[in-house]
Coordinates of C-alpha atoms and ligand atoms in Angstrom, one line a residue:
X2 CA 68.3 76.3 103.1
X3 CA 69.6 79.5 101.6
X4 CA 67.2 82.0 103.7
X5 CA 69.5 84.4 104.9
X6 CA 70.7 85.5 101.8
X7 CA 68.0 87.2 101.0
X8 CA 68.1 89.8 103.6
X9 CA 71.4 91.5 102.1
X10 CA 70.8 91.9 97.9
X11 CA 73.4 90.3 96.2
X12 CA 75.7 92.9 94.8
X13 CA 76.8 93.0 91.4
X14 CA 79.5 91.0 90.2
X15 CA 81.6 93.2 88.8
X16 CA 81.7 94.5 92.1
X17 CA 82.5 91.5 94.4
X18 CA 84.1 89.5 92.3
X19 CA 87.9 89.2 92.6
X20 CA 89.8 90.0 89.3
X21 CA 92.1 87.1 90.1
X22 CA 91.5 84.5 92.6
X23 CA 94.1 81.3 93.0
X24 CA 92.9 79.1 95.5
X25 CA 95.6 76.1 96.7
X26 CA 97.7 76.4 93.2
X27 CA 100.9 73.9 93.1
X28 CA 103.0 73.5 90.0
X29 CA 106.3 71.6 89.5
X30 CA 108.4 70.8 86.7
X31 CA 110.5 68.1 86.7
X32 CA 112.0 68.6 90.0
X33 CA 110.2 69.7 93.6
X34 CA 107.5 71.8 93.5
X35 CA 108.0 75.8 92.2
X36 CA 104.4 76.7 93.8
X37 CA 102.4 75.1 96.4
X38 CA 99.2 75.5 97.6
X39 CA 99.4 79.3 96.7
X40 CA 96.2 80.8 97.6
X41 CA 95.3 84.7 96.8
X42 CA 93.2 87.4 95.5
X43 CA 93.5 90.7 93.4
X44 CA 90.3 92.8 94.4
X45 CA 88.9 95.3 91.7
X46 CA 91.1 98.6 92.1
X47 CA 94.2 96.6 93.7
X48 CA 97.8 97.0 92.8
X49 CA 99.6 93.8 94.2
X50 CA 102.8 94.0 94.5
X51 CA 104.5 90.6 94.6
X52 CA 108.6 90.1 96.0
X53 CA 110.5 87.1 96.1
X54 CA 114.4 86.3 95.1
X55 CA 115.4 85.0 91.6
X56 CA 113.7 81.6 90.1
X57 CA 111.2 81.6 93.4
X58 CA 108.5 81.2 90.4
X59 CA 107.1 84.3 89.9
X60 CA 107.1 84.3 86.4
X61 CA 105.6 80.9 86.6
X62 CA 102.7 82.7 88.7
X63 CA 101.7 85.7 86.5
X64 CA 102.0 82.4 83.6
X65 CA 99.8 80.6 85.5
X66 CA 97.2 84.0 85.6
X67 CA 96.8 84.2 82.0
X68 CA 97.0 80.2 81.2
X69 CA 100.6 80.3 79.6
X70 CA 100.7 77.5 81.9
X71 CA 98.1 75.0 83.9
X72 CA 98.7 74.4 87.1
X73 CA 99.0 70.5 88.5
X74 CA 96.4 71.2 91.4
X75 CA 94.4 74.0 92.4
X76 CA 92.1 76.9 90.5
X77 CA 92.8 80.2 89.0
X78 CA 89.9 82.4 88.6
X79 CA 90.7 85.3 86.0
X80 CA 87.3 87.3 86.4
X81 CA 85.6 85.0 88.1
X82 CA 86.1 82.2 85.8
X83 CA 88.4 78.8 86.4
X84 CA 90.3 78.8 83.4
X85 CA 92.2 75.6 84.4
X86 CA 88.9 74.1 82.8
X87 CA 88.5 75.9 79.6
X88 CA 89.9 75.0 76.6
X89 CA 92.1 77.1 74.6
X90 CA 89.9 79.2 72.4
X91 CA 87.6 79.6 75.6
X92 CA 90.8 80.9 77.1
X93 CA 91.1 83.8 74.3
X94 CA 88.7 86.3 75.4
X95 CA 89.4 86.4 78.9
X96 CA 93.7 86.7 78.0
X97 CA 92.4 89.5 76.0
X98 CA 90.8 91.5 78.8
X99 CA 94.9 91.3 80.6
X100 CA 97.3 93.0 79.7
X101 CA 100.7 91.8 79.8
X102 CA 104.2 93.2 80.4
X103 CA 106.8 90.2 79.9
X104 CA 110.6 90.5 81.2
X105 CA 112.5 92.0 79.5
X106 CA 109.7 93.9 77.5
X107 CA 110.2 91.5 74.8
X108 CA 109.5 93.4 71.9
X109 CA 109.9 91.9 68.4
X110 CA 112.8 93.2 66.8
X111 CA 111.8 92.9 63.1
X112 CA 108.0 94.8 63.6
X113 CA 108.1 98.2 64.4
X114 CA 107.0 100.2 67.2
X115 CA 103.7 101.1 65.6
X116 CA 103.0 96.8 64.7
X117 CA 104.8 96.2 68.3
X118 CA 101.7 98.3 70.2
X119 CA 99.3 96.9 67.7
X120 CA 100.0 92.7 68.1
X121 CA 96.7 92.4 69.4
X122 CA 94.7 94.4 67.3
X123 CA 96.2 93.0 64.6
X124 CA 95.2 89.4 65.6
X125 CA 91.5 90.7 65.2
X126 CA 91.3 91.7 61.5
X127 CA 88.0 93.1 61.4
X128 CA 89.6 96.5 63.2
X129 CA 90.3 99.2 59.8
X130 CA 94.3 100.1 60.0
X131 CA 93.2 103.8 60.4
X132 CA 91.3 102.8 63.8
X133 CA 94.8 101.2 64.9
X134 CA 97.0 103.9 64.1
X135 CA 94.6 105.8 66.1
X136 CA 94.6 103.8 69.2
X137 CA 98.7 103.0 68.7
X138 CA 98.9 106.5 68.9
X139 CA 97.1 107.2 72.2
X140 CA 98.5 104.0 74.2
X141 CA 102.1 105.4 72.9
X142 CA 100.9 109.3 74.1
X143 CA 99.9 107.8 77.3
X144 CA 103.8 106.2 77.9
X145 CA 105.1 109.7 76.1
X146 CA 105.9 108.3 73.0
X147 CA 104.1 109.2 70.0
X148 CA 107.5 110.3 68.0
X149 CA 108.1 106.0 68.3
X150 CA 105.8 105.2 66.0
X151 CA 107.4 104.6 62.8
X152 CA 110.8 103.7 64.8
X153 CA 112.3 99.6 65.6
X154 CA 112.9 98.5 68.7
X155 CA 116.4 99.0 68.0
X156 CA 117.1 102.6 68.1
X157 CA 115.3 102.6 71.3
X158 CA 117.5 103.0 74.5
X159 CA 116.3 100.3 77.4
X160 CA 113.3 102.3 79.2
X161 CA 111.6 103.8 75.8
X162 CA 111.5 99.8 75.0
X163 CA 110.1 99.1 78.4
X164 CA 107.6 102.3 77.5
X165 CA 106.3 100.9 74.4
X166 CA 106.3 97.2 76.2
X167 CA 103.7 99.2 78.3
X168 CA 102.0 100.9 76.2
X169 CA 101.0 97.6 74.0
X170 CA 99.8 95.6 77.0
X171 CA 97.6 99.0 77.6
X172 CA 96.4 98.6 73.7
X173 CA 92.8 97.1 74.6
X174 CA 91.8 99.2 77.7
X175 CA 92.9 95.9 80.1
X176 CA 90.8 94.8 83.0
X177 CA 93.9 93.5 84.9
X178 CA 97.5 94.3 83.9
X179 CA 100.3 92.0 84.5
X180 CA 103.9 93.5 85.2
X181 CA 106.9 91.2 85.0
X182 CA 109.7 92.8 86.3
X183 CA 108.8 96.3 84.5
X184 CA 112.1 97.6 85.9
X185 CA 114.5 94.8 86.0
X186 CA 117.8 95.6 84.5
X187 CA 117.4 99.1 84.6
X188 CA 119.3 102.0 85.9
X189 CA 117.8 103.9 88.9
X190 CA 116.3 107.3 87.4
X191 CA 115.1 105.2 84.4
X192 CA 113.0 102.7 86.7
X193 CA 111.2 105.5 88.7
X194 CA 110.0 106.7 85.2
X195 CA 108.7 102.9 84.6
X196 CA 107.2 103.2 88.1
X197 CA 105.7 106.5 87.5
X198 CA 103.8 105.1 84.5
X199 CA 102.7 102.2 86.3
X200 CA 101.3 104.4 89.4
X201 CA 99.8 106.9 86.0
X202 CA 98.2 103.7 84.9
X203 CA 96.7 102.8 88.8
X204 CA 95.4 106.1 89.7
X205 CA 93.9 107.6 86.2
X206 CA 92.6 103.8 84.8
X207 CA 92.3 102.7 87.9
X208 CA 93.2 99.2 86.5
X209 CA 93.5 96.6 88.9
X210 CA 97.3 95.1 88.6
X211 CA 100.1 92.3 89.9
X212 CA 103.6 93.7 89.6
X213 CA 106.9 91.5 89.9
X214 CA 109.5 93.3 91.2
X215 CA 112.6 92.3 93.1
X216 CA 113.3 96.1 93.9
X217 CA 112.0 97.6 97.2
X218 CA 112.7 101.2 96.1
X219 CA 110.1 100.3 93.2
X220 CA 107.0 98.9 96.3
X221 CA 108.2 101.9 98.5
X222 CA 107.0 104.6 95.5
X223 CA 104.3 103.0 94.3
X224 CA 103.0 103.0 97.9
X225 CA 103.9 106.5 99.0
X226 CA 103.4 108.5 95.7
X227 CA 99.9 109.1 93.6
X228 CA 100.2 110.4 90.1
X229 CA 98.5 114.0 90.0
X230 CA 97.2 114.3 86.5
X231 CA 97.0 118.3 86.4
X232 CA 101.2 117.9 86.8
X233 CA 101.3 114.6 84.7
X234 CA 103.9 113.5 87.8
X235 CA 103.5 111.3 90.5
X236 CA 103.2 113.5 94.4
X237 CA 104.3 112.8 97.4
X238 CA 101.1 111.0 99.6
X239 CA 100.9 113.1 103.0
X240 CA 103.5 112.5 105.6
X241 CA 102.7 108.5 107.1
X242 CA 100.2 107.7 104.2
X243 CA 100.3 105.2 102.0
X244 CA 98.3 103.8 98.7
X245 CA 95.1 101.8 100.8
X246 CA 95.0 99.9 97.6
X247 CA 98.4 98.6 97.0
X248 CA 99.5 95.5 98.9
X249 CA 102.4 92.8 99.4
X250 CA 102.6 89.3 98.5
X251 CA 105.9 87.7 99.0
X252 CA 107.2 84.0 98.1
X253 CA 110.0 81.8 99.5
X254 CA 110.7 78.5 98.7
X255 CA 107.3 78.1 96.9
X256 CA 105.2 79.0 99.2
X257 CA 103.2 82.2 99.8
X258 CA 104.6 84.1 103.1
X259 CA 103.2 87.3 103.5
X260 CA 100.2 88.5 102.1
X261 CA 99.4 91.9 103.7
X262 CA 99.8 96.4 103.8
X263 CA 103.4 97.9 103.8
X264 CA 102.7 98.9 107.3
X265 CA 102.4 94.4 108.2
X266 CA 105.3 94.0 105.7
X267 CA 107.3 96.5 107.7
X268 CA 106.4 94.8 111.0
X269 CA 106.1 91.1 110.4
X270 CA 108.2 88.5 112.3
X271 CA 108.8 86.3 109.6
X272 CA 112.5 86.1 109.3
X273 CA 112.9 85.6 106.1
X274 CA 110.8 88.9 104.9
X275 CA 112.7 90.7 107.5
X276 CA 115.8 89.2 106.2
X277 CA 114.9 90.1 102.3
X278 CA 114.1 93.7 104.1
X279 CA 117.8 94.5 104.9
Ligands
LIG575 N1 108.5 76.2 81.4 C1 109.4 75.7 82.4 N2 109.9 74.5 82.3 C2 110.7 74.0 83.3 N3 111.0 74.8 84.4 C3 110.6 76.0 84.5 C4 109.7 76.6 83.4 N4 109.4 77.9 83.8 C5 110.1 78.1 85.0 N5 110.8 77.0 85.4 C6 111.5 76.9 86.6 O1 110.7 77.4 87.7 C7 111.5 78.1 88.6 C8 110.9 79.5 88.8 O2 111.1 80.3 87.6 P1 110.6 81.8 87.5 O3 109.1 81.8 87.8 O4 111.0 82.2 86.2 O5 111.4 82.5 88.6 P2 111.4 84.1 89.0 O6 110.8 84.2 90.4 O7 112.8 84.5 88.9 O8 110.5 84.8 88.0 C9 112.9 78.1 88.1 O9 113.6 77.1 88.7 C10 112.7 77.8 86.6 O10 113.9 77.2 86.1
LIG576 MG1 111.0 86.1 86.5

């Protein structure tokens, strides 16, 4: 019997639907378990913010999101779909609705800037070269990097690379965007830049994210700053106020610990968040 349902109209999917959903995902390698039973949403609009301390397996986690890896038990839903049961080529269209932002940035050395931004456009070779350059051109404007274009990864200092790493994971107007560790590695000033584009890309796209990041100062400004487009800067929220859509989830040990606001992060008894705190 299904007769309460139809006094509420089912809302639309695109709507309701998480972006990502894992439901009891574990995952080992050859040893103990890196994740288990990791259950979890990212809501259309959200910014997730997720902490943990080195090789807790968060890298394994945002693999797991775009099926660089399959889990051993459990379901991950990228737009409503369980992609642990879709094969490869199923699994195409749906990585191409993500973008990702890998460690490091990860650029290739030998293509330029202009090919780096492109990689996926590339793969589809129906799109003409002119119709590239002009997209290259506005995901590199949006990072503040047109002059890039012709340039190699090389001659870039360590935050233009993680710019342009940006700017290709922005290439195909993403659904969901994956940040690894946008900031590791670099120097203070340089990482509130990366942070600022990341907040840009929240508040003016409005794309729904998961960001790795082992640095509080990072969660703090994301969650007490909105970019203001008129300035092209990120502003100081009101005195108290934070982002309603930007929330913790924290590992430890494989396991999910917190899942909550900054104002339950900042108040949680769990010891080893409090700990990771100081
Ligand atoms: N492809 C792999 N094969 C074997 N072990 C892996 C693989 N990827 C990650 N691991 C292991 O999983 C653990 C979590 O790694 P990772 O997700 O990279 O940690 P971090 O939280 O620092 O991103 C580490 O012990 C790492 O060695
Ligand atoms: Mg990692």
């Amino acid at each position: 019997m299904n007769a309460p349902s139809i006094l509420v109209a089912p809302k639309p999917l695109s709507d309701s639907t998480p972006v990502v959903e894992l439901r009891r995902v574990s995952i080992a390698f050859d040893g103990p378990p890196v994740l288990e039973d990791i259950s979890f949403t990212v809501a259309p609009g959200e910014t997730r913010i997720l902490l943990g301390p080195a090789g807790v397996g968060k890298s394994v986690l945002l693999k797991l999101i775009n099926g660089l890896l399959l889990p051993d038990r459990g379901q991950v839903l990228l737009f409503g779909e369980d992609i642990t049961t879709l094969k490869e080529n199923e699994l195409f269209p749906l990585r191409a609705r993500t973008g990702m932002v890998f460690q490091e940035g990860a650029l290739f050395d030998s293509l330029t800037v202009r090919d780096n931004v492109a990689y996926q456009l590339i793969q589809n070779s129906t799109i003409p070269d002119e119709e590239i350059d002009r997209r290259v051109r506005q995901a590199l404007s949006f990072v503040g990097l047109e002059q890039t274009f012709p340039l190699y990864p090389d001659s870039l200092s360590g935050g233009m690379r993680r710019r342009v790493a940006i700017a290709r994971a922005l290439i195909n107007n993403p659904e969901l965007i994956l940040y690894d560790s946008p900031t590791g590695g670099l120097d203070p000033v340089t990482s509130a830049t990366i942070i600022e584009l990341v907040m840009k890309e929240r508040d003016v796209h409005r794309t729904p994210s998961l960001l790795v990041t082992h640095r509080l100062q990072d969660a703090f400004t994301l969650c007490t700053h909105r970019f203001d487009a008129a300035r092209n800067s990120m502003v100081d929220l009101p005195q108290g106020k934070t982002d309603p859509g930007t929330t913790f989830l924290m590992l430890e040990e494989g396991r999910l610990i917190f899942d909550g606001s900054l104002h339950d992060l900042l108040h949680t008894n769990n010891q080893f968040v409090r700990e990771f705190l100081e």
